Amino acid sequence: MLRKSDKNAHTLKLAKLALEQIERFELPADPRSFELWYIYVTGHNQALNKAIVSALATAEGLTEAELHRLGGLHVSTRPSTNRISEITADLSGEIAQVMGMIEAATVSSQSYNQDLGKGLDNIALTTSQQMLKPIVEALIIATRDMENATRALEMRLEESKSKTVDLQRNVDTLRLETLTDPLTLVGNRQRFDESLRTMMATAQVSGRPLSLLLADIDHFKKFNDWFGHPTGDQVLRLVATTIKDALRDDDVVARYGGEEFAVILPGAPLAIGRMTAERVLKSIAARDVKKRATGESLGQITISIGVAQFLPGESPVELIERADAYLYAAKQSGRNRVVSDRDPELVCAEEQERQVGVGATREIVAPAIE
C-alpha cells in the first residue's frame, strides 16, 4: 500500500503528464479538459483512451470540438449524475419534512377538535358564571395554539414552495446543459432528435407545415488544415451564432455533427424554409472572419444548405434523408447555395436522370461531404 507521501507524489506525476498532453496538442487547459486528460493518463477508462487514440490518428487530429464531445461521453456524465442525485436527495428531504409537519398539524387539529368538543359539552353543563370562566379561557388558549400551528405550517409550506421552485430551476438548467453542444452553445444531436420527433408529431396532428434545413460549412476540413483547429472551432461558433440570430424563438438549431448544423422550422412551409436558408447563407457569406489571436483576415466562409418540407406520414429518418439529399445536391452544384424540394435546378436534374434511366436525385445516397 502506498504511503500518503507516495500517493501525493504519484498524483502530482499524473497531473504533470496530463498537462504535458494538453501542451503537446495545443488544446484548452480548462478544468474540464484537465479532468479528461488526467483520466487518460491514469489508464482507468479504456473506452476514453481508445477514443482519444482514434481521434489523434485522423487527418484532423484531436480538435477542441472532439475533446468536448469525448468529455461529454466519458467525463461529463458523472458530474451530471451526481447533481441529479443531489437534487433528488434535496427534494426527498424537503418532502419528508413537509409531510412530517402536515402529520403534526393533523394531530394538532384532531386534538383541538376534541378540546373544543369537550369545552362545549362542559359549557352546556355549567350552572354558574364562575365555573364558565376557566372553560372559556382553556378554549381561547387552545384556539391560539391552533392558530400559531396553522400559521407556522403556512409559512413552512411557502418556504417549501420557494425551495421546490429553485430545485425545479436547477433540474431545468441541468437538462439544458445535457442538450447543449459545449463548443457552439446551440443544441446538440440529442436536442435535435427529441425536438424533431416532437415537432413532427405536432405537425402531423395539426396539419401545420414544418421545414427542415441541413447546412454544412464548405471546405471546412481544408480550412482546419490551413489555419489550425482552434481557428476552426472559432468558425464553428461563428456559424452557429449567425444561424441562431436569423431564426425565430420557436425555431431549433442544433449541431448535427462535425461542421454540419440542422434547423427545424415549425409552422414554416417550404417557401419560408427556403427564405430562411437564403438569409442564413447570405449572413454567413457577409461575415469577415478574422483570426482571434492575430486579427488576420481569413477570407470568406460559406455554407451549403438543403431544405425539405415535412410530408404527412413520413418518418424523421425519411425527412432527414431528403434534406441531406438536397444538401448533397447543393455541394455538387457548386456550394454556397440552397437546394430544396421542387427546386428548378433539381427538377431539371431529375428529368435528365429519368431520360437516361437513372433514379431520382432524392434516391441518391450521398457520400461524405467535404
PDB file of N, CA, C and O in Angstrom, residues 50-110:
ATOM      1  N   LYS A  50      -9.103   4.725 -25.939  1.00  0.00           N
ATOM      2  CA  LYS A  50      -9.228   4.272 -27.326  1.00  0.00           C
ATOM      3  C   LYS A  50      -9.803   5.378 -28.212  1.00  0.00           C
ATOM      4  O   LYS A  50      -9.374   5.558 -29.354  1.00  0.00           O
ATOM      5  N   ALA A  51     -10.780   6.122 -27.684  1.00  0.00           N
ATOM      6  CA  ALA A  51     -11.399   7.204 -28.459  1.00  0.00           C
ATOM      7  C   ALA A  51     -10.393   8.312 -28.753  1.00  0.00           C
ATOM      8  O   ALA A  51     -10.350   8.860 -29.857  1.00  0.00           O
ATOM      9  N   ILE A  52      -9.556   8.650 -27.772  1.00  0.00           N
ATOM     10  CA  ILE A  52      -8.538   9.690 -27.971  1.00  0.00           C
ATOM     11  C   ILE A  52      -7.495   9.237 -28.983  1.00  0.00           C
ATOM     12  O   ILE A  52      -7.104   9.991 -29.885  1.00  0.00           O
ATOM     13  N   VAL A  53      -7.037   7.999 -28.861  1.00  0.00           N
ATOM     14  CA  VAL A  53      -6.049   7.458 -29.803  1.00  0.00           C
ATOM     15  C   VAL A  53      -6.611   7.453 -31.225  1.00  0.00           C
ATOM     16  O   VAL A  53      -5.924   7.813 -32.189  1.00  0.00           O
ATOM     17  N   SER A  54      -7.879   7.079 -31.360  1.00  0.00           N
ATOM     18  CA  SER A  54      -8.524   7.064 -32.679  1.00  0.00           C
ATOM     19  C   SER A  54      -8.609   8.467 -33.261  1.00  0.00           C
ATOM     20  O   SER A  54      -8.364   8.675 -34.458  1.00  0.00           O
ATOM     21  N   ALA A  55      -8.959   9.439 -32.408  1.00  0.00           N
ATOM     22  CA  ALA A  55      -9.068  10.831 -32.873  1.00  0.00           C
ATOM     23  C   ALA A  55      -7.700  11.367 -33.305  1.00  0.00           C
ATOM     24  O   ALA A  55      -7.587  12.072 -34.312  1.00  0.00           O
ATOM     25  N   LEU A  56      -6.654  11.031 -32.559  1.00  0.00           N
ATOM     26  CA  LEU A  56      -5.313  11.501 -32.896  1.00  0.00           C
ATOM     27  C   LEU A  56      -4.822  10.911 -34.217  1.00  0.00           C
ATOM     28  O   LEU A  56      -3.985  11.505 -34.896  1.00  0.00           O
ATOM     29  N   ALA A  57      -5.358   9.758 -34.587  1.00  0.00           N
ATOM     30  CA  ALA A  57      -4.917   9.083 -35.814  1.00  0.00           C
ATOM     31  C   ALA A  57      -5.598   9.624 -37.064  1.00  0.00           C
ATOM     32  O   ALA A  57      -5.188   9.306 -38.180  1.00  0.00           O
ATOM     33  N   THR A  58      -6.626  10.462 -36.891  1.00  0.00           N
ATOM     34  CA  THR A  58      -7.331  11.013 -38.043  1.00  0.00           C
ATOM     35  C   THR A  58      -6.562  12.175 -38.649  1.00  0.00           C
ATOM     36  O   THR A  58      -5.607  12.693 -38.044  1.00  0.00           O
ATOM     37  N   ALA A  59      -6.980  12.586 -39.842  1.00  0.00           N
ATOM     38  CA  ALA A  59      -6.309  13.697 -40.523  1.00  0.00           C
ATOM     39  C   ALA A  59      -6.458  14.997 -39.739  1.00  0.00           C
ATOM     40  O   ALA A  59      -5.539  15.821 -39.698  1.00  0.00           O
ATOM     41  N   GLU A  60      -7.610  15.180 -39.113  1.00  0.00           N
ATOM     42  CA  GLU A  60      -7.847  16.406 -38.339  1.00  0.00           C
ATOM     43  C   GLU A  60      -7.109  16.402 -37.021  1.00  0.00           C
ATOM     44  O   GLU A  60      -6.787  17.446 -36.470  1.00  0.00           O
ATOM     45  N   GLY A  61      -6.860  15.223 -36.487  1.00  0.00           N
ATOM     46  CA  GLY A  61      -6.279  15.141 -35.161  1.00  0.00           C
ATOM     47  C   GLY A  61      -7.335  15.336 -34.085  1.00  0.00           C
ATOM     48  O   GLY A  61      -8.535  15.323 -34.366  1.00  0.00           O
ATOM     49  N   LEU A  62      -6.904  15.552 -32.879  1.00  0.00           N
ATOM     50  CA  LEU A  62      -7.826  15.746 -31.761  1.00  0.00           C
ATOM     51  C   LEU A  62      -8.141  17.233 -31.639  1.00  0.00           C
ATOM     52  O   LEU A  62      -7.354  18.010 -31.104  1.00  0.00           O
ATOM     53  N   THR A  63      -9.304  17.645 -32.128  1.00  0.00           N
ATOM     54  CA  THR A  63      -9.708  19.044 -32.090  1.00  0.00           C
ATOM     55  C   THR A  63     -10.372  19.384 -30.751  1.00  0.00           C
ATOM     56  O   THR A  63     -10.738  18.492 -29.979  1.00  0.00           O
ATOM     57  N   GLU A  64     -10.542  20.673 -30.518  1.00  0.00           N
ATOM     58  CA  GLU A  64     -11.237  21.108 -29.304  1.00  0.00           C
ATOM     59  C   GLU A  64     -12.672  20.599 -29.304  1.00  0.00           C
ATOM     60  O   GLU A  64     -13.203  20.186 -28.274  1.00  0.00           O
ATOM     61  N   ALA A  65     -13.286  20.599 -30.488  1.00  0.00           N
ATOM     62  CA  ALA A  65     -14.669  20.123 -30.595  1.00  0.00           C
ATOM     63  C   ALA A  65     -14.761  18.644 -30.233  1.00  0.00           C
ATOM     64  O   ALA A  65     -15.656  18.218 -29.498  1.00  0.00           O
ATOM     65  N   GLU A  66     -13.809  17.857 -30.747  1.00  0.00           N
ATOM     66  CA  GLU A  66     -13.819  16.424 -30.446  1.00  0.00           C
ATOM     67  C   GLU A  66     -13.517  16.185 -28.966  1.00  0.00           C
ATOM     68  O   GLU A  66     -14.066  15.283 -28.341  1.00  0.00           O
ATOM     69  N   LEU A  67     -12.646  17.018 -28.412  1.00  0.00           N
ATOM     70  CA  LEU A  67     -12.313  16.899 -26.989  1.00  0.00           C
ATOM     71  C   LEU A  67     -13.561  17.135 -26.139  1.00  0.00           C
ATOM     72  O   LEU A  67     -13.832  16.395 -25.181  1.00  0.00           O
ATOM     73  N   HIS A  68     -14.350  18.154 -26.494  1.00  0.00           N
ATOM     74  CA  HIS A  68     -15.598  18.430 -25.774  1.00  0.00           C
ATOM     75  C   HIS A  68     -16.565  17.255 -25.915  1.00  0.00           C
ATOM     76  O   HIS A  68     -17.247  16.877 -24.958  1.00  0.00           O
ATOM     77  N   ARG A  69     -16.620  16.693 -27.126  1.00  0.00           N
ATOM     78  CA  ARG A  69     -17.542  15.577 -27.361  1.00  0.00           C
ATOM     79  C   ARG A  69     -17.148  14.369 -26.511  1.00  0.00           C
ATOM     80  O   ARG A  69     -18.001  13.740 -25.871  1.00  0.00           O
ATOM     81  N   LEU A  70     -15.864  14.064 -26.472  1.00  0.00           N
ATOM     82  CA  LEU A  70     -15.399  12.930 -25.666  1.00  0.00           C
ATOM     83  C   LEU A  70     -15.618  13.196 -24.178  1.00  0.00           C
ATOM     84  O   LEU A  70     -15.933  12.276 -23.416  1.00  0.00           O
ATOM     85  N   GLY A  71     -15.448  14.461 -23.780  1.00  0.00           N
ATOM     86  CA  GLY A  71     -15.719  14.798 -22.387  1.00  0.00           C
ATOM     87  C   GLY A  71     -17.170  14.557 -22.031  1.00  0.00           C
ATOM     88  O   GLY A  71     -17.487  14.058 -20.947  1.00  0.00           O
ATOM     89  N   GLY A  72     -18.070  14.908 -22.972  1.00  0.00           N
ATOM     90  CA  GLY A  72     -19.487  14.670 -22.738  1.00  0.00           C
ATOM     91  C   GLY A  72     -19.825  13.201 -22.629  1.00  0.00           C
ATOM     92  O   GLY A  72     -20.692  12.796 -21.859  1.00  0.00           O
ATOM     93  N   LEU A  73     -19.112  12.373 -23.410  1.00  0.00           N
ATOM     94  CA  LEU A  73     -19.385  10.932 -23.400  1.00  0.00           C
ATOM     95  C   LEU A  73     -18.784  10.217 -22.202  1.00  0.00           C
ATOM     96  O   LEU A  73     -19.391   9.315 -21.625  1.00  0.00           O
ATOM     97  N   HIS A  74     -17.558  10.623 -21.825  1.00  0.00           N
ATOM     98  CA  HIS A  74     -16.806   9.837 -20.846  1.00  0.00           C
ATOM     99  C   HIS A  74     -16.573  10.528 -19.501  1.00  0.00           C
ATOM    100  O   HIS A  74     -16.176   9.871 -18.548  1.00  0.00           O
ATOM    101  N   VAL A  75     -16.793  11.843 -19.447  1.00  0.00           N
ATOM    102  CA  VAL A  75     -16.496  12.558 -18.198  1.00  0.00           C
ATOM    103  C   VAL A  75     -17.711  13.293 -17.671  1.00  0.00           C
ATOM    104  O   VAL A  75     -18.105  13.133 -16.526  1.00  0.00           O
ATOM    105  N   SER A  76     -18.362  14.092 -18.529  1.00  0.00           N
ATOM    106  CA  SER A  76     -19.425  14.981 -18.063  1.00  0.00           C
ATOM    107  C   SER A  76     -20.622  14.251 -17.491  1.00  0.00           C
ATOM    108  O   SER A  76     -21.371  14.804 -16.717  1.00  0.00           O
ATOM    109  N   THR A  77     -20.816  12.989 -17.901  1.00  0.00           N
ATOM    110  CA  THR A  77     -21.994  12.273 -17.409  1.00  0.00           C
ATOM    111  C   THR A  77     -21.922  12.053 -15.910  1.00  0.00           C
ATOM    112  O   THR A  77     -22.939  12.004 -15.231  1.00  0.00           O
ATOM    113  N   ARG A  78     -20.723  11.923 -15.369  1.00  0.00           N
ATOM    114  CA  ARG A  78     -20.612  11.667 -13.939  1.00  0.00           C
ATOM    115  C   ARG A  78     -21.013  12.869 -13.095  1.00  0.00           C
ATOM    116  O   ARG A  78     -21.793  12.732 -12.163  1.00  0.00           O
ATOM    117  N   PRO A  79     -20.500  14.097 -13.380  1.00  0.00           N
ATOM    118  CA  PRO A  79     -20.978  15.246 -12.614  1.00  0.00           C
ATOM    119  C   PRO A  79     -22.484  15.456 -12.755  1.00  0.00           C
ATOM    120  O   PRO A  79     -23.153  15.821 -11.798  1.00  0.00           O
ATOM    121  N   SER A  80     -23.022  15.234 -13.955  1.00  0.00           N
ATOM    122  CA  SER A  80     -24.456  15.403 -14.149  1.00  0.00           C
ATOM    123  C   SER A  80     -25.230  14.435 -13.283  1.00  0.00           C
ATOM    124  O   SER A  80     -26.226  14.788 -12.651  1.00  0.00           O
ATOM    125  N   THR A  81     -24.767  13.185 -13.243  1.00  0.00           N
ATOM    126  CA  THR A  81     -25.425  12.174 -12.413  1.00  0.00           C
ATOM    127  C   THR A  81     -25.363  12.563 -10.949  1.00  0.00           C
ATOM    128  O   THR A  81     -26.340  12.414 -10.207  1.00  0.00           O
ATOM    129  N   ASN A  82     -24.205  13.068 -10.522  1.00  0.00           N
ATOM    130  CA  ASN A  82     -24.059  13.495  -9.124  1.00  0.00           C
ATOM    131  C   ASN A  82     -25.016  14.636  -8.805  1.00  0.00           C
ATOM    132  O   ASN A  82     -25.642  14.659  -7.740  1.00  0.00           O
ATOM    133  N   ARG A  83     -25.143  15.583  -9.721  1.00  0.00           N
ATOM    134  CA  ARG A  83     -26.023  16.727  -9.481  1.00  0.00           C
ATOM    135  C   ARG A  83     -27.475  16.286  -9.435  1.00  0.00           C
ATOM    136  O   ARG A  83     -28.254  16.781  -8.620  1.00  0.00           O
ATOM    137  N   ILE A  84     -27.840  15.360 -10.311  1.00  0.00           N
ATOM    138  CA  ILE A  84     -29.206  14.839 -10.281  1.00  0.00           C
ATOM    139  C   ILE A  84     -29.473  14.144  -8.952  1.00  0.00           C
ATOM    140  O   ILE A  84     -30.544  14.302  -8.348  1.00  0.00           O
ATOM    141  N   SER A  85     -28.488  13.375  -8.467  1.00  0.00           N
ATOM    142  CA  SER A  85     -28.647  12.681  -7.187  1.00  0.00           C
ATOM    143  C   SER A  85     -28.805  13.670  -6.042  1.00  0.00           C
ATOM    144  O   SER A  85     -29.621  13.475  -5.138  1.00  0.00           O
ATOM    145  N   GLU A  86     -28.020  14.764  -6.084  1.00  0.00           N
ATOM    146  CA  GLU A  86     -28.113  15.783  -5.043  1.00  0.00           C
ATOM    147  C   GLU A  86     -29.487  16.452  -5.051  1.00  0.00           C
ATOM    148  O   GLU A  86     -30.092  16.669  -3.992  1.00  0.00           O
ATOM    149  N   ILE A  87     -29.967  16.796  -6.244  1.00  0.00           N
ATOM    150  CA  ILE A  87     -31.274  17.441  -6.353  1.00  0.00           C
ATOM    151  C   ILE A  87     -32.376  16.506  -5.869  1.00  0.00           C
ATOM    152  O   ILE A  87     -33.297  16.910  -5.150  1.00  0.00           O
ATOM    153  N   THR A  88     -32.275  15.228  -6.254  1.00  0.00           N
ATOM    154  CA  THR A  88     -33.264  14.241  -5.820  1.00  0.00           C
ATOM    155  C   THR A  88     -33.259  14.100  -4.305  1.00  0.00           C
ATOM    156  O   THR A  88     -34.321  14.021  -3.667  1.00  0.00           O
ATOM    157  N   ALA A  89     -32.056  14.060  -3.716  1.00  0.00           N
ATOM    158  CA  ALA A  89     -31.947  13.938  -2.260  1.00  0.00           C
ATOM    159  C   ALA A  89     -32.543  15.160  -1.565  1.00  0.00           C
ATOM    160  O   ALA A  89     -33.261  15.037  -0.561  1.00  0.00           O
ATOM    161  N   ASP A  90     -32.256  16.361  -2.101  1.00  0.00           N
ATOM    162  CA  ASP A  90     -32.812  17.583  -1.519  1.00  0.00           C
ATOM    163  C   ASP A  90     -34.333  17.585  -1.588  1.00  0.00           C
ATOM    164  O   ASP A  90     -35.013  17.952  -0.620  1.00  0.00           O
ATOM    165  N   LEU A  91     -34.845  17.177  -2.741  1.00  0.00           N
ATOM    166  CA  LEU A  91     -36.296  17.166  -2.921  1.00  0.00           C
ATOM    167  C   LEU A  91     -36.950  16.142  -2.000  1.00  0.00           C
ATOM    168  O   LEU A  91     -37.992  16.413  -1.387  1.00  0.00           O
ATOM    169  N   SER A  92     -36.337  14.959  -1.882  1.00  0.00           N
ATOM    170  CA  SER A  92     -36.881  13.924  -0.997  1.00  0.00           C
ATOM    171  C   SER A  92     -36.876  14.389   0.450  1.00  0.00           C
ATOM    172  O   SER A  92     -37.836  14.174   1.196  1.00  0.00           O
ATOM    173  N   GLY A  93     -35.777  15.043   0.863  1.00  0.00           N
ATOM    174  CA  GLY A  93     -35.701  15.563   2.227  1.00  0.00           C
ATOM    175  C   GLY A  93     -36.734  16.630   2.485  1.00  0.00           C
ATOM    176  O   GLY A  93     -37.355  16.667   3.560  1.00  0.00           O
ATOM    177  N   GLU A  94     -36.942  17.492   1.499  1.00  0.00           N
ATOM    178  CA  GLU A  94     -37.935  18.559   1.640  1.00  0.00           C
ATOM    179  C   GLU A  94     -39.339  17.965   1.771  1.00  0.00           C
ATOM    180  O   GLU A  94     -40.143  18.392   2.616  1.00  0.00           O
ATOM    181  N   ILE A  95     -39.649  16.987   0.947  1.00  0.00           N
ATOM    182  CA  ILE A  95     -40.962  16.345   1.007  1.00  0.00           C
ATOM    183  C   ILE A  95     -41.178  15.672   2.356  1.00  0.00           C
ATOM    184  O   ILE A  95     -42.254  15.769   2.961  1.00  0.00           O
ATOM    185  N   ALA A  96     -40.125  15.005   2.866  1.00  0.00           N
ATOM    186  CA  ALA A  96     -40.232  14.315   4.150  1.00  0.00           C
ATOM    187  C   ALA A  96     -40.516  15.306   5.279  1.00  0.00           C
ATOM    188  O   ALA A  96     -41.358  15.054   6.156  1.00  0.00           O
ATOM    189  N   GLN A  97     -39.828  16.452   5.252  1.00  0.00           N
ATOM    190  CA  GLN A  97     -40.045  17.457   6.292  1.00  0.00           C
ATOM    191  C   GLN A  97     -41.462  18.026   6.237  1.00  0.00           C
ATOM    192  O   GLN A  97     -42.120  18.177   7.272  1.00  0.00           O
ATOM    193  N   VAL A  98     -41.913  18.351   5.031  1.00  0.00           N
ATOM    194  CA  VAL A  98     -43.249  18.914   4.887  1.00  0.00           C
ATOM    195  C   VAL A  98     -44.307  17.900   5.313  1.00  0.00           C
ATOM    196  O   VAL A  98     -45.286  18.242   6.002  1.00  0.00           O
ATOM    197  N   MET A  99     -44.121  16.651   4.922  1.00  0.00           N
ATOM    198  CA  MET A  99     -45.075  15.617   5.314  1.00  0.00           C
ATOM    199  C   MET A  99     -45.109  15.462   6.830  1.00  0.00           C
ATOM    200  O   MET A  99     -46.177  15.250   7.426  1.00  0.00           O
ATOM    201  N   GLY A 100     -43.952  15.573   7.463  1.00  0.00           N
ATOM    202  CA  GLY A 100     -43.893  15.500   8.920  1.00  0.00           C
ATOM    203  C   GLY A 100     -44.678  16.628   9.564  1.00  0.00           C
ATOM    204  O   GLY A 100     -45.415  16.413  10.543  1.00  0.00           O
ATOM    205  N   MET A 101     -44.527  17.835   9.020  1.00  0.00           N
ATOM    206  CA  MET A 101     -45.264  18.973   9.570  1.00  0.00           C
ATOM    207  C   MET A 101     -46.766  18.823   9.338  1.00  0.00           C
ATOM    208  O   MET A 101     -47.583  19.184  10.194  1.00  0.00           O
ATOM    209  N   ILE A 102     -47.149  18.288   8.192  1.00  0.00           N
ATOM    210  CA  ILE A 102     -48.581  18.092   7.908  1.00  0.00           C
ATOM    211  C   ILE A 102     -49.171  17.063   8.870  1.00  0.00           C
ATOM    212  O   ILE A 102     -50.299  17.235   9.380  1.00  0.00           O
ATOM    213  N   GLU A 103     -48.413  15.995   9.127  1.00  0.00           N
ATOM    214  CA  GLU A 103     -48.889  14.977  10.074  1.00  0.00           C
ATOM    215  C   GLU A 103     -49.046  15.572  11.468  1.00  0.00           C
ATOM    216  O   GLU A 103     -50.034  15.305  12.175  1.00  0.00           O
ATOM    217  N   ALA A 104     -48.061  16.400  11.865  1.00  0.00           N
ATOM    218  CA  ALA A 104     -48.137  17.037  13.179  1.00  0.00           C
ATOM    219  C   ALA A 104     -49.330  17.985  13.250  1.00  0.00           C
ATOM    220  O   ALA A 104     -50.034  18.055  14.272  1.00  0.00           O
ATOM    221  N   ALA A 105     -49.577  18.719  12.149  1.00  0.00           N
ATOM    222  CA  ALA A 105     -50.706  19.638  12.113  1.00  0.00           C
ATOM    223  C   ALA A 105     -52.028  18.874  12.172  1.00  0.00           C
ATOM    224  O   ALA A 105     -52.998  19.330  12.800  1.00  0.00           O
ATOM    225  N   THR A 106     -52.069  17.697  11.545  1.00  0.00           N
ATOM    226  CA  THR A 106     -53.282  16.870  11.585  1.00  0.00           C
ATOM    227  C   THR A 106     -53.580  16.414  13.006  1.00  0.00           C
ATOM    228  O   THR A 106     -54.725  16.452  13.475  1.00  0.00           O
ATOM    229  N   VAL A 107     -52.509  15.991  13.713  1.00  0.00           N
ATOM    230  CA  VAL A 107     -52.673  15.573  15.107  1.00  0.00           C
ATOM    231  C   VAL A 107     -53.153  16.748  15.955  1.00  0.00           C
ATOM    232  O   VAL A 107     -54.051  16.606  16.795  1.00  0.00           O
ATOM    233  N   SER A 108     -52.547  17.924  15.730  1.00  0.00           N
ATOM    234  CA  SER A 108     -52.945  19.112  16.493  1.00  0.00           C
ATOM    235  C   SER A 108     -54.401  19.469  16.219  1.00  0.00           C
ATOM    236  O   SER A 108     -55.151  19.843  17.131  1.00  0.00           O
ATOM    237  N   SER A 109     -54.822  19.347  14.955  1.00  0.00           N
ATOM    238  CA  SER A 109     -56.199  19.658  14.597  1.00  0.00           C
ATOM    239  C   SER A 109     -57.185  18.696  15.269  1.00  0.00           C
ATOM    240  O   SER A 109     -58.232  19.113  15.784  1.00  0.00           O
ATOM    241  N   GLN A 110     -56.823  17.413  15.292  1.00  0.00           N
ATOM    242  CA  GLN A 110     -57.684  16.431  15.943  1.00  0.00           C
ATOM    243  C   GLN A 110     -57.781  16.704  17.440  1.00  0.00           C
ATOM    244  O   GLN A 110     -58.864  16.624  18.047  1.00  0.00           O
TER     245      GLN A 110
END
